[in-house]
Amino acid sequence: MKLRVGFQLTYACTQATPAVLMMNTHPSMAQNVLEADRISFDPPLSFTHYYDAFDNLCTRIVTPSQGPLIVATEGVLDVPDMQETYPADGSQHPVESLPVDCLQFLLGSRYCETDLLSDTAWRLFSGVPAGRARVLAICDYVHGHIKFDYRFARPTRTAFEAHSEGIGVCRDYAHLAIALCRAMNIPARYCTGYISDVNLPPPYADQDFCAWFDAYLGGTWQTFDPRNNAPRTGRVLMARGRDAADVPISMTFGDADLIKFKVICEPHE
């Protein structure tokens, strides 16, 4: 299935401001790309690319000194037209046998306070069989515990706060599930990107960037989505890291306010 993804974001600029953007599809999606999502700027400006410690493609710019800046991209990917399925092996690895690069995803991070949620995790999930069954139980719990509401979105909300408040948006679902998994010695990493509405019944909400997480089970990173808590068709990764602090869509070092945005994720003929 061909899937068109992209966006148009408008920033209000009052001074020249350095920024780092993570707005392209992740390099791991390269084999799916039919038309590359090359980033563009209006007014035109110079930029450079680099890859961060999590292999995310990052773009460095300096915004104009005044006026709006429009950042846009559009690409086409070939993705499976079937709903997601899990690999056969969903076993949990003992900590001592985990690959070294997984260990950082067992630790607490800016938005995922494993120390504050450890007792809760073990009380709720120690009786669930280790492995995928435990991760799915965590997703079920988070999906039922948090009420989704854009009106109460807060960029500083942590996993512990999301659990205490019982409300949030997709990043809060992901952060809470990640923290609970890590507390149960399951490596988990934060993911952000596009999720299509293909194979879902209407009505459809306006598209937005979405968050989910990967858990390391059976020797592979496997995708889980506590916000939707159901398989989806057409999930496209943009960036991943320990939590949302590692993967902001845009990180500005000064004044540059996002004042308008439109996200595209739809079938392409």
XYZ file of C-alpha atoms in Angstrom:
269
model
C 0.000 0.000 0.000
C 1.261 3.448 -0.886
C 0.997 5.912 1.989
C 1.516 9.671 1.644
C 2.963 11.330 4.735
C 4.037 14.858 5.469
C 3.207 18.105 7.182
C 3.250 21.892 6.985
C 4.286 23.731 10.146
C 4.362 27.506 10.574
C 6.567 29.208 13.150
C 6.416 32.845 14.230
C 9.945 34.229 14.361
C 11.010 37.394 16.196
C 14.772 36.835 16.037
C 17.258 34.527 14.392
C 17.014 31.335 16.461
C 19.056 28.129 16.198
C 16.898 25.000 16.024
C 17.178 21.234 15.621
C 14.348 19.493 13.781
C 13.410 15.788 13.735
C 10.873 15.889 10.944
C 11.889 13.159 8.496
C 10.987 9.497 8.466
C 13.456 7.351 10.379
C 16.383 5.853 8.410
C 15.135 2.378 9.335
C 12.191 3.046 6.981
C 14.519 3.584 3.997
C 13.518 0.344 2.268
C 9.887 1.546 2.270
C 10.522 4.950 0.684
C 9.132 5.519 -2.828
C 9.379 9.316 -2.745
C 11.724 10.780 -0.148
C 10.271 13.295 2.317
C 12.787 16.067 1.687
C 12.338 19.011 3.997
C 11.722 22.514 2.593
C 11.634 26.016 4.064
C 9.774 29.204 3.135
C 11.587 31.554 3.074
C 14.508 29.396 1.871
C 17.361 28.942 4.332
C 20.485 26.863 4.681
C 20.496 23.668 6.735
C 22.632 20.660 7.583
C 21.749 17.071 8.513
C 23.239 14.745 11.108
C 22.310 11.499 12.885
C 21.964 11.482 16.655
C 22.812 8.710 19.133
C 19.535 6.906 18.325
C 20.073 7.068 14.534
C 17.382 9.738 14.136
C 17.845 12.077 11.169
C 18.163 15.631 12.518
C 18.204 18.966 10.680
C 20.017 22.059 11.987
C 18.797 25.516 10.983
C 18.756 29.116 12.090
C 15.320 30.688 11.682
C 14.735 34.047 9.982
C 15.042 37.096 12.232
C 11.398 38.018 11.750
C 8.164 36.891 10.129
C 6.732 33.418 9.609
C 8.782 30.348 8.725
C 6.967 27.513 6.953
C 8.567 24.075 7.255
C 7.105 21.357 5.058
C 7.750 17.929 3.648
C 5.874 15.222 1.807
C 6.855 11.691 0.899
C 5.385 8.386 -0.230
C 6.132 5.039 1.388
C 5.217 1.474 0.520
C 3.836 -0.062 3.713
C 1.953 -3.311 4.449
C -1.785 -3.065 3.785
C -2.532 -5.469 6.638
C -2.880 -4.738 10.323
C 0.194 -5.152 12.477
C 1.042 -8.557 13.935
C 3.521 -9.604 16.594
C 6.568 -11.817 15.958
C 6.218 -15.391 17.139
C 8.665 -15.025 20.024
C 7.406 -12.745 22.794
C 9.661 -14.017 25.570
C 11.254 -11.721 28.140
C 15.031 -11.747 28.478
C 16.777 -11.963 31.845
C 18.556 -8.672 32.456
C 21.960 -10.389 32.507
C 21.444 -11.696 28.947
C 20.208 -8.465 27.354
C 22.317 -6.854 24.609
C 24.376 -3.999 25.984
C 22.586 -1.392 23.871
C 19.255 -2.343 25.503
C 20.388 -1.545 29.035
C 19.840 2.207 28.746
C 16.166 1.489 28.030
C 15.778 -0.093 31.477
C 16.742 3.134 33.247
C 14.603 5.994 34.427
C 14.606 9.045 32.166
C 13.284 12.614 32.063
C 9.616 11.639 31.638
C 9.687 8.016 32.821
C 10.332 7.785 36.568
C 10.811 4.075 37.129
C 11.710 4.642 40.790
C 8.364 6.296 41.539
C 6.363 3.643 39.681
C 8.283 0.473 40.579
C 6.103 -0.534 43.531
C 2.958 0.091 41.476
C 4.296 -1.970 38.578
C 5.201 -4.970 40.701
C 1.920 -4.806 42.601
C -0.117 -4.750 39.394
C 1.866 -7.015 37.055
C 4.067 -9.420 39.012
C 1.332 -12.065 38.726
C 1.164 -11.775 34.919
C 3.405 -14.167 32.946
C 6.666 -12.517 31.908
C 7.103 -11.415 28.301
C 4.519 -10.197 25.816
C 1.590 -11.086 28.068
C 2.973 -8.716 30.696
C 3.532 -5.900 28.187
C 0.003 -6.326 26.838
C -1.351 -6.238 30.396
C 0.525 -2.983 30.947
C -0.951 -1.552 27.734
C -4.453 -2.602 28.793
C -3.977 -0.956 32.168
C -2.602 2.304 30.749
C -5.313 2.436 28.078
C -8.006 2.112 30.712
C -6.359 4.306 33.341
C -5.704 7.439 31.251
C -8.489 9.457 29.670
C -7.455 10.996 26.333
C -8.099 14.747 26.164
C -6.176 17.296 24.055
C -7.446 20.096 26.297
C -5.302 18.798 29.124
C -2.106 18.271 27.120
C 0.976 19.463 29.013
C 4.512 19.165 27.628
C 6.036 18.759 31.094
C 3.741 15.921 32.293
C 5.706 12.858 33.400
C 4.666 9.212 33.586
C 4.129 9.453 37.335
C 1.993 12.565 36.912
C -0.016 10.937 34.116
C -0.689 7.995 36.409
C -1.691 10.293 39.275
C -3.877 12.577 37.145
C -5.414 9.883 34.932
C -5.544 12.126 31.878
C -3.314 12.989 28.935
C -2.482 12.510 25.271
C -0.632 9.806 23.337
C 2.803 10.748 24.681
C 1.503 10.319 28.234
C 0.166 6.842 27.437
C 3.551 5.908 25.971
C 5.543 7.370 28.866
C 3.493 5.564 31.495
C 3.678 2.220 29.692
C 7.433 2.640 29.157
C 8.025 3.418 32.842
C 5.967 0.403 33.955
C 7.768 -1.905 31.507
C 11.180 -0.710 32.647
C 10.149 -1.189 36.278
C 9.422 -4.829 35.332
C 12.893 -5.174 33.729
C 11.575 -4.970 30.153
C 13.572 -2.573 27.937
C 11.246 0.020 26.392
C 11.886 2.975 24.101
C 9.723 5.904 23.017
C 8.652 6.280 19.359
C 6.989 9.086 17.429
C 5.673 9.326 13.880
C 2.547 8.901 11.775
C -0.360 6.470 12.185
C -2.946 6.201 9.413
C -6.690 5.581 9.724
C -6.604 2.891 7.026
C -8.987 -0.019 7.769
C -10.736 1.973 10.507
C -14.377 3.094 10.344
C -15.185 6.824 10.135
C -15.465 9.457 11.489
C -11.791 10.398 11.273
C -10.112 13.046 13.400
C -7.583 15.471 11.947
C -4.180 13.845 11.572
C -1.487 14.569 14.138
C 1.912 13.197 15.058
C 1.544 10.180 17.338
C 3.510 8.402 20.060
C 3.878 4.712 20.904
C 6.682 2.509 22.234
C 8.843 -0.511 21.454
C 9.595 -3.259 23.977
C 12.536 -5.638 23.583
C 11.161 -9.185 23.560
C 12.256 -12.390 21.858
C 15.435 -10.822 20.508
C 13.633 -8.006 18.644
C 12.100 -4.599 19.280
C 8.313 -5.038 19.095
C 5.717 -2.264 18.721
C 3.013 -1.531 21.314
C 0.473 1.281 21.304
C -1.324 1.845 24.636
C -3.186 4.901 23.318
C -5.026 3.002 20.552
C -4.501 -0.435 22.155
C -5.265 -2.215 18.881
C -3.307 -3.168 15.748
C -3.087 -0.427 13.115
C -2.344 -0.293 9.393
C 0.256 2.180 8.191
C 2.534 3.128 11.101
C 5.533 5.225 10.034
C 8.401 5.915 12.437
C 10.047 9.339 12.518
C 12.216 9.209 15.648
C 12.855 7.153 18.776
C 14.718 7.542 22.053
C 14.461 7.120 25.812
C 11.399 9.368 26.020
C 9.956 12.508 24.414
C 12.896 14.607 25.582
C 15.079 12.785 23.034
C 12.736 13.206 20.064
C 11.128 16.670 19.904
C 9.724 17.497 16.475
C 11.495 20.838 16.848
C 13.908 22.001 19.530
C 14.480 25.753 19.416
C 17.150 27.666 21.315
C 15.242 30.938 21.553
C 11.948 32.409 20.327
C 10.154 30.527 17.545
C 6.558 29.664 18.371
C 4.625 27.019 16.451
C 1.416 28.799 15.414
C -0.062 26.481 12.777
C 0.348 22.894 11.658
C -1.166 20.322 9.351
C -0.206 16.641 9.275
C -0.818 14.276 6.340
C -1.017 10.480 6.545
C -3.273 8.954 3.911
C -3.366 6.378 1.111
C -1.737 7.534 -2.125
C -2.972 6.441 -5.551
